Structures are given as structure tokens and as C-alpha cells.
Amino acid sequence: MFNPVSLPISRISDPVLSANGISLDMLRLDLTDEVISGNKWFKLKYNLMDAKSRGCKAVLSFGGAYSNHIHALAKAGLDLGIRTIGVIRGEPEYAKNPTLSDAIDWGMELHFVNRKDYRLRSDPGFLSHLREQYDCPYIVPEGGSNALALKGAMEILPSELIEFVCPDHVILPCGTGGTLSGIALSCRDTPVLGIPVLKNAGFLYDDISALMGLVTDNVPDNWSLDLEGHFGGYGKVSDQLLQFMQSFEVNNQIQLDPIYTAKMMLRIFQRIELGEYSRGSRLLAIHTGGLQGRRGAGCSAVPANCT
Ligand SMILES: *Cc1c(COP(=O)(O)O)cnc(C)c1O
């Protein structure tokens, strides 16, 4: 697996930025590894090391049928010689989709559950049943967000990088908030803004505080959320979003994914136009990867000249 000693930073260009006197850089987690790209690599790293050091023969985790986390775990398991099991929300026919076909090719065993059972994913009884069935695997929660994931995410923005870029604001897309938690913990003097891609994501305030509480008694308050950047909700891909993605990719030669990073970037441009950032502000956006998701639900609508 790739060891990101220093990840590239790209300067973004756009008339909206120059007109408002804002500089926008992008940290390219999409370049961590050809396959295990983005924040999932950081979130898995210490979990897999822990599984190995405990002598666990398998790692089991949870996700939807297009999950970047499941995709990354399957490949990491192959690379490290660890058996992997993916508990997937949905029907077995999803196994044919590109995300899960890759996972199967890399040796992951899939265990499909209906929506009702999937809700039991942190229920002790359900977990002990899975432990029995799969010979006591190491269990990583959905999205990979646990204390060891935060430890990995704290390495995304090392202090040398913050000193080098000197951002006034760090901005990233949020699912469970695990990545935001690690980043906000690692740069306590910089405001960190999360843009949830789920609708009605106000519950994340508590979830993120709880996640941070797993690794520190001194939960920082340098972070906030913008709940208006979901553009219709999780997995919803509007024409506006696709058009934005396409023009961003043409202007900057950087691919985005429609689930997370395109929503974040569109929302950043909207916030600039809303006057949220004063002239001279330096913004650092985190490209959290996830480009495999371009093949997923709703993304077949991505125009051919955009892939
Ligand atoms: C999973 C994922 C996120 C969300 O990460 P959390 O730690 O769950 O908030 C953001 N971007 C991409 C590309 C992802 O795959």
C-alpha cells in the first residue's frame, strides 16, 4: 500500500475565485493510491494494523452497495493478505454492480442483509451472530468511523502541511463525520467546515462530538457544519451538480465524484458568492477521493466527456 509522505496540493482556478479575491487549494487524497483512494485509506490504516497485531484472520465491515469504504477494505485486505467480509445493505443482485464486482474479484465475501436487519449493524446480538458465522473477525463499523479511524484521519493534515499552506479555513465533505473529527483534532487552531452530503444531518453535531470524545477529553470547538450542501440528499445527483462537475473538471483537470467531492466544491463556490469569505481568504478543500463512486447509482448520468 502507498504511504502518503506528502500529498500534492492543487491550486484551483475559477472566475468566481478571482472576482472575490479568494485563493482555493485542494489537498489531493484522491492520489493516495490508485484503488484505495482518499480518506478511507487513512481510516482503515490503524484498524487493519490492529487486526493484524491481534492475530485476527478476517476483517468484517458494513456498507451500502456502492460504498467506497467496502471497496477500499476489499482491496486493502487483498494487499495485506487478510480475509474480508462485507455486510451489504440490499439484495444479492447488487453483487453485479462495479463496486461490489471489484470487491468480489479482490476476494471479499459478501453478506447481504435487508434494510431492517442492516439497522442492527451495531446491535450486540447481531454482531455476535456474525462473529460466530465468520470465525471471529475483527469488526469495523460502517464507514470505518471509530477511534482508530480518527487516529488515521489525524494524519491527513499534519502540522507541517498546515504551516506550509496556512489556510484560514479547511473544508471537507462529511458522511459519518469521522474524517472531519480527525482533521479538526489535528489542527485545533484552524476553523474546519464539514459539508454533510446527507439531508437533515443535524445529528452529526452529536455524533462528531461523541467520536472526538473517543480519543480526547478535550473536544475542540474549531469545527462547524454547513447543512445546506447536500443538494437533494445522499446519492441524489441533479443536473446542476453534473454541470458543475463537468465545468470544474474542464477548468482544473481534476475529477470529482458526484456523492461527496462535487457537492463540497459546488457548495464552496456558493458560499463564496454568498459572501461567506472575506477578500484575501485562503481556503483549503480536502479532495476525499471516492472516484470509484462515479460508476455508481445515479452516476451513469455522468456525461461521457466527463469521465
Ligand atoms: C466516505 C467518504 C466521505 C465521508 O467520510 P466520513 O469520515 O464518513 O465523514 C467523504 N468523501 C468520500 C469520497 C468518501 O468516500
Coordinates of C-alpha atoms and ligand atoms in Angstrom, one line a residue:
M1 CA 0.0 0.0 0.0
F2 CA 1.0 3.5 -0.7
N3 CA 2.5 5.6 2.1
P4 CA 1.5 9.2 1.6
V5 CA 4.6 11.1 2.7
S6 CA 3.4 14.2 1.1
L7 CA 0.3 14.5 -0.9
P8 CA 0.0 17.0 -3.8
I9 CA -1.9 20.2 -3.4
S10 CA -3.5 21.7 -6.4
R11 CA -4.4 25.4 -6.8
I12 CA -7.9 25.8 -8.1
S13 CA -8.7 28.4 -10.7
D14 CA -12.1 29.8 -11.4
P15 CA -13.5 33.3 -12.2
V16 CA -15.6 33.2 -9.0
L17 CA -12.4 32.9 -7.0
S18 CA -10.5 35.8 -8.8
A19 CA -13.6 38.0 -8.7
N20 CA -13.9 37.6 -4.9
G21 CA -10.2 37.7 -4.2
I22 CA -10.2 34.2 -2.7
S23 CA -7.5 31.6 -3.0
L24 CA -8.5 27.9 -3.0
D25 CA -6.2 25.0 -2.7
M26 CA -7.1 21.3 -2.8
L27 CA -5.4 18.6 -0.9
R28 CA -5.5 15.5 -3.2
L29 CA -6.3 12.5 -1.1
D30 CA -7.7 11.1 -4.4
L31 CA -4.0 10.4 -5.2
T32 CA -3.2 8.3 -2.1
D33 CA -3.5 5.0 -4.0
E34 CA -4.8 4.1 -7.4
V35 CA -7.5 2.0 -5.8
I36 CA -7.6 2.6 -2.0
S37 CA -8.0 6.3 -2.7
G38 CA -8.9 9.1 -0.3
N39 CA -10.0 9.3 3.3
K40 CA -10.8 5.6 3.5
W41 CA -7.2 4.7 3.3
F42 CA -6.4 6.8 6.4
K43 CA -9.5 5.5 8.3
L44 CA -8.6 1.9 7.6
K45 CA -4.9 2.0 8.2
Y46 CA -4.8 1.6 12.0
N47 CA -7.8 -0.7 12.1
L48 CA -6.0 -3.1 9.8
M49 CA -2.8 -2.9 11.8
D50 CA -4.7 -3.6 14.9
A51 CA -6.5 -6.6 13.3
K52 CA -3.1 -8.0 12.3
S53 CA -1.4 -7.4 15.6
R54 CA -4.3 -9.2 17.4
G55 CA -3.9 -12.1 15.1
C56 CA -7.4 -11.8 13.6
K57 CA -7.7 -13.8 10.4
A58 CA -10.6 -11.7 9.0
V59 CA -12.0 -8.2 9.0
L60 CA -15.7 -7.6 8.6
S61 CA -17.4 -4.3 7.9
F62 CA -20.7 -2.7 6.7
G63 CA -21.8 -0.6 3.8
G64 CA -24.2 0.2 1.0
A65 CA -24.0 -1.3 -2.4
Y66 CA -21.7 1.5 -3.7
S67 CA -19.7 2.0 -0.6
N68 CA -16.2 3.5 -1.0
H69 CA -15.4 2.0 2.4
I70 CA -16.3 -1.5 1.4
H71 CA -14.4 -1.1 -1.9
A72 CA -11.3 0.2 -0.1
L73 CA -11.4 -2.6 2.5
A74 CA -11.7 -5.3 -0.1
K75 CA -8.5 -4.1 -1.9
A76 CA -6.6 -3.5 1.4
G77 CA -7.5 -7.0 2.5
L78 CA -6.1 -8.4 -0.7
D79 CA -2.9 -6.4 -0.5
L80 CA -2.4 -7.4 3.2
G81 CA -3.5 -11.0 2.9
I82 CA -6.4 -10.6 5.3
R83 CA -9.8 -12.2 4.6
T84 CA -12.5 -9.6 4.3
I85 CA -16.3 -9.8 4.7
G86 CA -18.7 -7.1 3.6
V87 CA -22.1 -6.9 5.2
I88 CA -24.1 -5.1 2.5
R89 CA -27.4 -3.4 2.7
G90 CA -29.6 -4.7 -0.1
E91 CA -30.3 -7.5 -2.5
P92 CA -27.7 -10.1 -3.7
E93 CA -28.2 -8.9 -7.3
Y94 CA -26.2 -5.8 -6.3
A95 CA -23.2 -8.1 -6.4
K96 CA -23.1 -7.3 -10.2
N97 CA -22.5 -3.6 -9.7
P98 CA -19.0 -2.3 -10.4
T99 CA -18.2 -1.5 -6.8
L100 CA -19.1 -5.0 -5.5
S101 CA -17.8 -6.8 -8.6
D102 CA -14.4 -5.3 -7.7
A103 CA -14.8 -6.4 -4.1
I104 CA -15.6 -9.9 -5.1
D105 CA -12.7 -10.0 -7.6
W106 CA -10.4 -9.0 -4.7
G107 CA -11.7 -11.9 -2.6
M108 CA -14.2 -10.2 -0.3
E109 CA -17.1 -12.4 0.8
L110 CA -20.4 -10.5 0.7
H111 CA -23.2 -11.0 3.2
F112 CA -26.4 -9.3 2.0
V113 CA -29.0 -8.1 4.6
N114 CA -32.3 -6.3 4.1
R115 CA -32.8 -2.7 5.4
K116 CA -34.4 -3.9 8.6
D117 CA -31.5 -6.1 9.6
Y118 CA -29.0 -3.6 8.4
R119 CA -30.3 -1.3 11.2
L120 CA -28.9 -3.9 13.6
R121 CA -25.4 -3.2 12.5
S122 CA -24.2 -2.2 16.0
D123 CA -26.6 -4.4 17.9
P124 CA -24.5 -6.8 20.2
G125 CA -26.7 -9.8 19.4
F126 CA -26.4 -9.3 15.6
L127 CA -22.7 -8.8 15.9
S128 CA -22.1 -11.9 18.0
H129 CA -24.1 -13.9 15.4
L130 CA -21.8 -12.5 12.6
R131 CA -18.7 -13.3 14.8
E132 CA -19.8 -17.0 15.0
Q133 CA -20.7 -17.2 11.4
Y134 CA -17.3 -15.8 10.2
D135 CA -14.9 -17.3 12.7
C136 CA -14.5 -14.2 14.9
P137 CA -13.5 -11.4 12.5
Y138 CA -12.2 -8.0 13.5
I139 CA -15.3 -5.7 13.2
V140 CA -15.0 -2.2 11.7
P141 CA -18.2 -0.1 11.9
E142 CA -20.0 1.4 8.9
G143 CA -17.9 4.0 7.1
G144 CA -14.9 2.8 9.1
S145 CA -15.5 5.5 11.8
N146 CA -14.1 4.5 15.2
A147 CA -11.2 5.7 17.4
L148 CA -8.5 4.1 15.2
A149 CA -10.1 5.7 12.2
L150 CA -9.7 9.1 13.9
K151 CA -6.1 8.3 14.6
G152 CA -5.5 7.8 10.9
A153 CA -7.6 10.8 9.9
M154 CA -5.4 12.9 12.2
E155 CA -2.6 12.2 9.8
I156 CA -4.4 13.8 6.8
L157 CA -3.4 17.3 7.7
P158 CA 0.0 17.2 9.5
S159 CA 1.1 20.4 11.1
E160 CA 3.9 20.9 8.6
L161 CA 1.3 21.0 5.9
I162 CA -0.8 23.5 7.8
E163 CA 2.2 25.7 8.3
F164 CA 3.1 25.4 4.6
V165 CA -0.4 26.2 3.2
C166 CA -1.6 28.5 6.1
P167 CA -5.3 28.1 5.3
D168 CA -7.9 30.4 7.0
H169 CA -10.5 27.6 6.5
V170 CA -10.3 23.9 5.9
I171 CA -13.3 22.4 4.2
L172 CA -14.3 18.8 3.5
P173 CA -17.4 16.7 2.7
C174 CA -18.9 14.6 5.5
G175 CA -20.7 11.3 5.7
T176 CA -20.3 10.0 9.3
G177 CA -18.0 12.8 10.3
G178 CA -15.1 10.6 11.2
T179 CA -12.7 12.3 8.8
L180 CA -13.8 15.7 10.0
S181 CA -13.2 14.6 13.6
G182 CA -9.6 13.6 12.9
I183 CA -8.8 16.7 10.9
A184 CA -10.3 19.1 13.4
L185 CA -8.4 17.3 16.2
S186 CA -5.1 17.6 14.3
C187 CA -5.4 21.3 13.5
R188 CA -7.1 22.9 16.5
D189 CA -6.1 26.4 15.6
T190 CA -7.7 26.3 12.1
P191 CA -11.5 26.5 11.5
V192 CA -12.7 23.3 9.9
L193 CA -16.0 23.3 8.0
G194 CA -17.8 20.0 7.2
I195 CA -20.3 19.8 4.4
P196 CA -22.7 16.8 5.1
V197 CA -23.9 15.1 1.9
L198 CA -27.0 13.7 3.8
K199 CA -30.2 15.7 4.2
N200 CA -31.2 16.7 7.8
A201 CA -27.7 15.9 9.1
G202 CA -28.0 17.9 12.3
F203 CA -27.5 14.7 14.2
L204 CA -23.8 14.9 13.2
Y205 CA -23.1 17.6 15.8
D206 CA -23.6 14.9 18.5
D207 CA -22.1 12.1 16.5
I208 CA -18.9 14.1 15.8
S209 CA -18.6 15.2 19.5
A210 CA -19.0 11.6 20.5
L211 CA -16.4 10.4 18.0
M212 CA -13.9 13.0 19.2
G213 CA -14.7 12.0 22.8
L214 CA -13.3 8.5 22.0
V215 CA -9.8 9.9 21.6
T216 CA -9.7 13.0 23.8
D217 CA -11.2 14.6 27.0
N218 CA -10.6 18.0 25.4
V219 CA -13.0 18.1 22.5
P220 CA -12.2 21.1 20.3
D221 CA -14.7 23.6 19.0
N222 CA -12.8 24.7 15.9
W223 CA -15.3 22.9 13.6
S224 CA -18.8 23.6 12.2
L225 CA -21.2 22.1 9.6
D226 CA -23.0 23.6 6.6
L227 CA -26.2 21.6 6.4
E228 CA -27.2 23.2 3.1
G229 CA -24.7 21.4 0.9
H230 CA -26.5 18.1 0.3
F231 CA -28.1 19.1 -3.0
G232 CA -31.2 16.9 -2.5
G233 CA -29.7 14.3 -0.2
Y234 CA -27.4 11.3 -0.2
G235 CA -26.8 9.9 -3.7
K236 CA -29.1 12.5 -5.3
V237 CA -27.4 13.8 -8.4
S238 CA -29.0 16.9 -10.0
D239 CA -28.3 18.3 -13.5
Q240 CA -26.9 21.4 -11.7
L241 CA -24.4 19.2 -9.9
L242 CA -23.4 17.3 -13.1
Q243 CA -22.9 20.6 -15.0
F244 CA -20.8 22.0 -12.2
M245 CA -18.7 18.8 -12.1
Q246 CA -18.1 18.9 -15.8
S247 CA -17.0 22.5 -15.9
F248 CA -14.8 22.1 -12.8
E249 CA -13.1 19.1 -14.5
V250 CA -12.6 21.0 -17.7
N251 CA -11.2 24.1 -15.9
N252 CA -9.0 22.3 -13.4
Q253 CA -8.3 18.8 -14.8
I254 CA -9.3 17.2 -11.5
Q255 CA -12.0 14.6 -11.4
L256 CA -14.7 14.8 -8.7
D257 CA -17.2 12.2 -7.5
P258 CA -20.9 13.1 -7.5
I259 CA -21.6 11.8 -4.0
Y260 CA -19.1 13.8 -1.9
T261 CA -16.5 16.0 -3.5
A262 CA -18.6 17.6 -6.3
K263 CA -21.2 18.7 -3.7
M264 CA -18.5 20.1 -1.5
M265 CA -16.9 22.1 -4.3
L266 CA -20.3 23.4 -5.6
R267 CA -21.2 24.5 -2.0
I268 CA -17.8 26.2 -1.6
F269 CA -18.5 28.3 -4.7
Q270 CA -22.0 29.1 -3.5
R271 CA -20.6 30.2 -0.1
I272 CA -18.1 32.4 -1.8
E273 CA -20.9 34.0 -3.8
L274 CA -23.0 34.4 -0.7
G275 CA -20.1 36.5 0.8
E276 CA -19.1 33.9 3.5
Y277 CA -15.4 34.6 3.0
S278 CA -13.7 37.9 3.0
R279 CA -11.3 39.0 0.3
G280 CA -7.9 37.6 0.7
S281 CA -9.2 34.4 2.4
R282 CA -7.2 31.3 1.9
L283 CA -9.3 28.1 1.6
L284 CA -8.1 24.6 1.7
A285 CA -10.5 21.9 0.4
I286 CA -9.9 18.2 1.0
H287 CA -10.5 16.0 -2.0
T288 CA -11.5 12.9 -0.1
G289 CA -11.3 10.6 -3.1
G290 CA -14.1 8.2 -3.9
L291 CA -13.8 8.4 -7.6
Q292 CA -14.9 4.8 -8.0
G293 CA -18.3 6.0 -7.0
R294 CA -18.6 7.8 -10.3
R295 CA -19.7 4.4 -11.6
G296 CA -22.4 4.1 -9.0
A297 CA -26.1 4.9 -8.6
G298 CA -27.2 8.0 -10.5
C299 CA -23.7 8.4 -11.9
S300 CA -24.4 6.6 -15.1
A301 CA -25.7 10.1 -16.0
V302 CA -22.2 11.5 -15.8
P303 CA -21.5 12.7 -19.3
A304 CA -19.1 10.6 -21.3
N305 CA -16.7 13.6 -21.9
C306 CA -16.5 14.0 -18.1
T307 CA -15.1 10.5 -17.2
Ligands
LIG1 C1 -16.7 8.1 3.0 C2 -16.4 9.4 2.3 C3 -16.5 10.6 2.9 C4 -17.1 10.8 4.3 O1 -16.2 10.4 5.3 P1 -16.7 10.4 6.8 O2 -15.5 10.1 7.6 O3 -17.7 9.3 6.9 O4 -17.4 11.7 7.1 C5 -16.2 11.7 2.2 N1 -15.7 11.7 0.9 C6 -15.5 10.5 0.3 C7 -15.0 10.5 -1.1 C8 -15.9 9.3 1.0 O5 -15.7 8.1 0.3

